[in-house]
XYZ file of C-alpha atoms in Angstrom:
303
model
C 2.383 -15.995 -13.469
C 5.460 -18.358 -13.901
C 6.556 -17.512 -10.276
C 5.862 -19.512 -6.806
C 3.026 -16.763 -5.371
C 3.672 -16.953 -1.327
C 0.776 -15.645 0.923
C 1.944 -13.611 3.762
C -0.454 -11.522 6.661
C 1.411 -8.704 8.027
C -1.837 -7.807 10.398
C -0.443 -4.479 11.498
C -2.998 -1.608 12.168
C 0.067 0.812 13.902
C -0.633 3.030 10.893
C -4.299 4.410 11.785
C -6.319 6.865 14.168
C -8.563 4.848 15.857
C -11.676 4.577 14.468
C -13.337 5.701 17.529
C -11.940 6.682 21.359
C -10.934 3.319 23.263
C -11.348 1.199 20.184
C -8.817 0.069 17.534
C -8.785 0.052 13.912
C -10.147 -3.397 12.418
C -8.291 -3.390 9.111
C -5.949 -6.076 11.499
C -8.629 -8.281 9.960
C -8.316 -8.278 6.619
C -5.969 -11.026 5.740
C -8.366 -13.285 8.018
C -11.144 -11.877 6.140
C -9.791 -12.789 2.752
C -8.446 -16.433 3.809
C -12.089 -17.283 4.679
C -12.345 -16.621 1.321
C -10.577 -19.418 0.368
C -7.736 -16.557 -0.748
C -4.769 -19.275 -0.377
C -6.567 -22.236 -2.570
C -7.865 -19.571 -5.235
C -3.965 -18.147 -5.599
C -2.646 -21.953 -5.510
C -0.265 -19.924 -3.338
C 2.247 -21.629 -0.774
C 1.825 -20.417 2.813
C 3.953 -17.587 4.484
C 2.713 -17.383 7.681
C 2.063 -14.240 9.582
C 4.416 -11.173 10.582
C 2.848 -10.693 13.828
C 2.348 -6.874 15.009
C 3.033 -5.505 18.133
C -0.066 -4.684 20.345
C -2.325 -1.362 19.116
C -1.427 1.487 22.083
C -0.888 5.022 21.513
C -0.100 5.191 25.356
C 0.772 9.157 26.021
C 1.019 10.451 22.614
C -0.181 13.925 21.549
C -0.574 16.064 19.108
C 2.690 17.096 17.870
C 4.733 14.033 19.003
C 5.489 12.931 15.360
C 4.426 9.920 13.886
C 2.677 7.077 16.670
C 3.691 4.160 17.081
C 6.873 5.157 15.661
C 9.164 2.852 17.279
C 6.797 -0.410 16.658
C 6.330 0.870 13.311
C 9.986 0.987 13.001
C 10.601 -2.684 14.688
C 7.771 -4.363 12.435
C 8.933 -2.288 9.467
C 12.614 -4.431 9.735
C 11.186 -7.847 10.584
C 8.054 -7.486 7.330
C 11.002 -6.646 5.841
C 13.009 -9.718 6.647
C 10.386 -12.078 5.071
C 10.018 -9.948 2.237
C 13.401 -9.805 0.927
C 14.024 -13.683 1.823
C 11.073 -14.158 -0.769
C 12.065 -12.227 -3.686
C 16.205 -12.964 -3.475
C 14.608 -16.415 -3.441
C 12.551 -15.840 -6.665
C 9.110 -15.840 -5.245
C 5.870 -13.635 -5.800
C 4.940 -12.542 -2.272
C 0.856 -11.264 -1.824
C 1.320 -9.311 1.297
C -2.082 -9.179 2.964
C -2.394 -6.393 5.518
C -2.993 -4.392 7.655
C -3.255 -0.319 6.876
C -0.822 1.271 4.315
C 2.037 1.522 7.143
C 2.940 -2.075 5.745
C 4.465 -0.361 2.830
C 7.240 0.596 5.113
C 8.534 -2.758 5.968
C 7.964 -3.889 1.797
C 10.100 -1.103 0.791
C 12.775 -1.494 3.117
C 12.793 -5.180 1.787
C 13.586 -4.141 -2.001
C 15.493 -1.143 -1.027
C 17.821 -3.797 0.605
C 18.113 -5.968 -2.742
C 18.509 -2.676 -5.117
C 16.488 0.079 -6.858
C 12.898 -0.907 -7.064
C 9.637 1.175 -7.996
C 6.173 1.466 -6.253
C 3.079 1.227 -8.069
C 0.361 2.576 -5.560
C -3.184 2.447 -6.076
C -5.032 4.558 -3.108
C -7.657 6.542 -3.114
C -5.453 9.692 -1.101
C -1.701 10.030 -1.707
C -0.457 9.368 1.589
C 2.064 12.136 1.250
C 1.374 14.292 4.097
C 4.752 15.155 5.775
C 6.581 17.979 7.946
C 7.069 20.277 5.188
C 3.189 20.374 3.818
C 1.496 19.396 7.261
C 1.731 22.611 9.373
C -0.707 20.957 11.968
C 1.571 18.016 12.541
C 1.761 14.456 11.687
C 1.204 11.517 13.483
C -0.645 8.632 11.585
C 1.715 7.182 9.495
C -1.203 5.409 7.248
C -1.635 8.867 5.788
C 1.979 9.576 5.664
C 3.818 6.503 4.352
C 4.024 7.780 0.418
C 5.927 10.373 2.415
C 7.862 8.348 4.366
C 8.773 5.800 2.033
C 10.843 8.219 -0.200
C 12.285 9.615 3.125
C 10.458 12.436 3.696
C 9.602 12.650 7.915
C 11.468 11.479 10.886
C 14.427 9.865 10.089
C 13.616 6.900 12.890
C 11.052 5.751 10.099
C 12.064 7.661 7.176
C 16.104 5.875 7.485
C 16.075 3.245 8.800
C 19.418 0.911 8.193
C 21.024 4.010 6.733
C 19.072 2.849 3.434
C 17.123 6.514 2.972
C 15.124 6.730 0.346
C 13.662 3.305 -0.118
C 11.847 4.493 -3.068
C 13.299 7.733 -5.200
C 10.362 10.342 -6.419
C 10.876 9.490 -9.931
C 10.253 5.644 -9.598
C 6.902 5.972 -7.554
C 3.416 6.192 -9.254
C 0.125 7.321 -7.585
C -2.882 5.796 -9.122
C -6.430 6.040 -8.515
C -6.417 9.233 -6.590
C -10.032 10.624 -5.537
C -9.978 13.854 -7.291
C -9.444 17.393 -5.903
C -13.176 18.194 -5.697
C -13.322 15.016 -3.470
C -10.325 14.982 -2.176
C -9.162 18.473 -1.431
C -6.104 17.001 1.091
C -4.384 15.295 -1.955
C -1.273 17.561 -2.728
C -1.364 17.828 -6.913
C 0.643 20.360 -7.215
C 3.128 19.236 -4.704
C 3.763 15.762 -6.717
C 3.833 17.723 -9.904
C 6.516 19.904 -8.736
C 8.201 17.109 -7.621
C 8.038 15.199 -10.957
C 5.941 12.109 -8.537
C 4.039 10.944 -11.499
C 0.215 10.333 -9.662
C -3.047 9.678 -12.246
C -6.448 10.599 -10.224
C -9.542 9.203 -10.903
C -9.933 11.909 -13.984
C -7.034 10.877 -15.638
C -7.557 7.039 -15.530
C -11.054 7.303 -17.235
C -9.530 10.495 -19.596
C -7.201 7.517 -21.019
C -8.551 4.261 -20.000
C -7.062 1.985 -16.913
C -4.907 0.092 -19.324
C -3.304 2.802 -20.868
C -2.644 4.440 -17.417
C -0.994 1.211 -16.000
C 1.048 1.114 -19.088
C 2.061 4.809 -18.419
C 2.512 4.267 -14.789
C 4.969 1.020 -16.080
C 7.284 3.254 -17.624
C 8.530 5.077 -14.495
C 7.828 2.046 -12.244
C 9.497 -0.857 -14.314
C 12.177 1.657 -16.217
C 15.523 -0.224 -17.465
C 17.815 0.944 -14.617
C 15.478 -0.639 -11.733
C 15.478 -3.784 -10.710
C 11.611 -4.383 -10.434
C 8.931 -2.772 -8.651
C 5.995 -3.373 -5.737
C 2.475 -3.194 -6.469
C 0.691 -1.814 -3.268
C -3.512 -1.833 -3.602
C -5.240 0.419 -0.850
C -8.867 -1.229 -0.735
C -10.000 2.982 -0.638
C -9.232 3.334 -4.423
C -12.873 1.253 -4.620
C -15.769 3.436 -4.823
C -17.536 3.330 -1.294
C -20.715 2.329 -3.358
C -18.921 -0.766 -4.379
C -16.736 -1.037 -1.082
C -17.314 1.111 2.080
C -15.695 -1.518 4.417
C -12.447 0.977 4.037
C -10.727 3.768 6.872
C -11.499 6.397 4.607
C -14.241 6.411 2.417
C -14.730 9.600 0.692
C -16.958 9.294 -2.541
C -16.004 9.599 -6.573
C -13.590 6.078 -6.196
C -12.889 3.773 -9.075
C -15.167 0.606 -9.995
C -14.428 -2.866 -9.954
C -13.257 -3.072 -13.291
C -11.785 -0.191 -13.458
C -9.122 -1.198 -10.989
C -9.236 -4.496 -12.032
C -7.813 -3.315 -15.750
C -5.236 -0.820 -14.172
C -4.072 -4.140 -11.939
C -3.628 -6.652 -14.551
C -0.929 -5.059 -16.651
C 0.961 -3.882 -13.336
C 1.136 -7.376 -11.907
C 1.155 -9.160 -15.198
C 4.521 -7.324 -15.933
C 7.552 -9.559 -15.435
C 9.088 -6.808 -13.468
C 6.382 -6.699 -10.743
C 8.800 -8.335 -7.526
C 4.968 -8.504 -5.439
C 1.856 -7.431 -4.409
C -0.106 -6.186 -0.899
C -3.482 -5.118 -0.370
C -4.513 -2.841 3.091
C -7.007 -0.617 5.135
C -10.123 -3.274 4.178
C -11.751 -3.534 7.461
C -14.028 -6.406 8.402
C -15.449 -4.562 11.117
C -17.474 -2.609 8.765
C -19.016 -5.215 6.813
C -20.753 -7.963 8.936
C -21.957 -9.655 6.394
C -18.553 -10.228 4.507
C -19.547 -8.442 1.175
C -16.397 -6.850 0.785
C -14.131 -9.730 1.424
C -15.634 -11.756 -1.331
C -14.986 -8.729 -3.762
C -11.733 -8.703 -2.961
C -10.837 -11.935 -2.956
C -12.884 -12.053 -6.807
C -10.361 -8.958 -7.824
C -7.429 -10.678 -6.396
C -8.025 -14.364 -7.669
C -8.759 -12.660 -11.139
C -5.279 -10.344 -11.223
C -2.997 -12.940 -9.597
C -3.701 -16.425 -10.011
C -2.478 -18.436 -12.763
């Protein structure tokens, strides 16, 4: 990459259930995780510094309440935001280590403010549970922010500065998406209907990871945008390669597999950054997992 690559923690875990009652989810630690790593050195990347999260506390929500968190969500959202636009007006290549998916909020907002940008998001679910296909309710917004993000939820979250959507339908692609027979909760037939173009695990070895990226490039890095955001959810990963995740239901993607639909997508001159979320330390003692990722990401990003 010709561009300055800044390394930036946005730590937030606001997104997630906790992983058990009375305790909080550890994916806060990832960007810790992944700087023991010797992340920053490996990039040649210039520091950031940290977006610092307000404190993990559903106090007295309930079922039913909407999205939790919603109003920190909403205040971290603007100030991720802040840092991210400041970096790419200035010409930079921010790696946005979180944190759970919810980070994707504050990231969009931050393009959204500069002009028309895609999202190229590899997860293992499509995050698009909302109002209008969630008849039990929402409420964590780390399964809800594909959703959100193209303003689709409550509009504390879904508008904020008046800038609904941050992302349009046709410039967002799903990739890596556990299939339905493993993932029964992913909506298919929703994001077809909705032309959201989304590539499960089926399709990405149907037509090989490069030739998905390049397909996914098309509506993500189209003429009339101005770039596009490359979010990673560490859950795309097979849990036999990575179960350090919040979620990790089997039939994933391999190393290399996501490694080949990543390089094209942040290769492309179009790609404005990159973040990577929902890795959580807490699950793997012996630091397994943060080595693999900080392998992938040295071997996509760095120079």
């Amino acid at each position: 990459m010709s561009r300055r690559l800044v390394l930036l923690d946005a730590p937030s875990n606001l997104g997630l259930r906790p992983p058990a009652p009375g305790t909080v989810p550890g994916c806060a630690k990832l960007a810790g995780a992944l700087r023991d790593q010797g992340l920053a050195r490996r990039l040649g990347a210039t520091e950031g510094g940290v977006v610092v999260p307000p404190r993990y506390d559903r106090g007295a929500w309930r079922p039913g309440d909407g999205v939790f968190h919603a109003a920190e969500l909403a205040a971290y959202s603007r100030r991720l935001a802040d840092r991210v636009e400041r970096h790419v007006r200035d010409g930079d290549f921010p790696v946005v280590l979180g944190g759970d998916c919810s980070i994707v909020l504050g990231s969009s907002l931050a393009l959204r403010r500069v002009g028309r940008y895609g999202l190229a998001y590899l997860d293992g679910h499509d995050d698009f549970r909302h109002p209008g296909n969630a008849p039990g309710g929402v409420g964590a917004a780390g399964g809800e922010d594909v959703a959100l993000v193209t303003g689709r939820g409550q509009a504390d979250l879904t508008d904020l500065e008046g800038l609904r959507p941050y992302v349009r339908d046709e410039d967002v692609a799903l990739l890596g998406l556990r299939d339905a027979e493993n993932e029964p909760d992913n909506c298919f037939e929703e994001l077809a209907r909705l032309d959201i173009h989304h590539a499960p695990v089926a399709t990405v070895r149907a037509r090989g990871p490069e030739e998905t990226a390049r397909a996914a490039l098309q509506r993500v890095a189209a003429p009339e945008l101005e770039g596009f955001w490359l979010h990673m959810d560490a859950d795309v990963l097979d849990p036999g390669v990575l179960p350090a995740v919040d979620s990790d239901e089997p039939g994933g993607l391999g190393v290399e597999e996501v490694r080949a639909l990543l390089r094209p997508l942040a290769a492309s001159p179009r790609c404005a950054g990159f973040q990577l979320t929902i890795y959580d330390p807490d699950r793997d003692p012996d630091g397994d997992g943060a080595a693999l990722l900080a392998d992938l990401l040295e071997s996509v990003l760095a120079e």
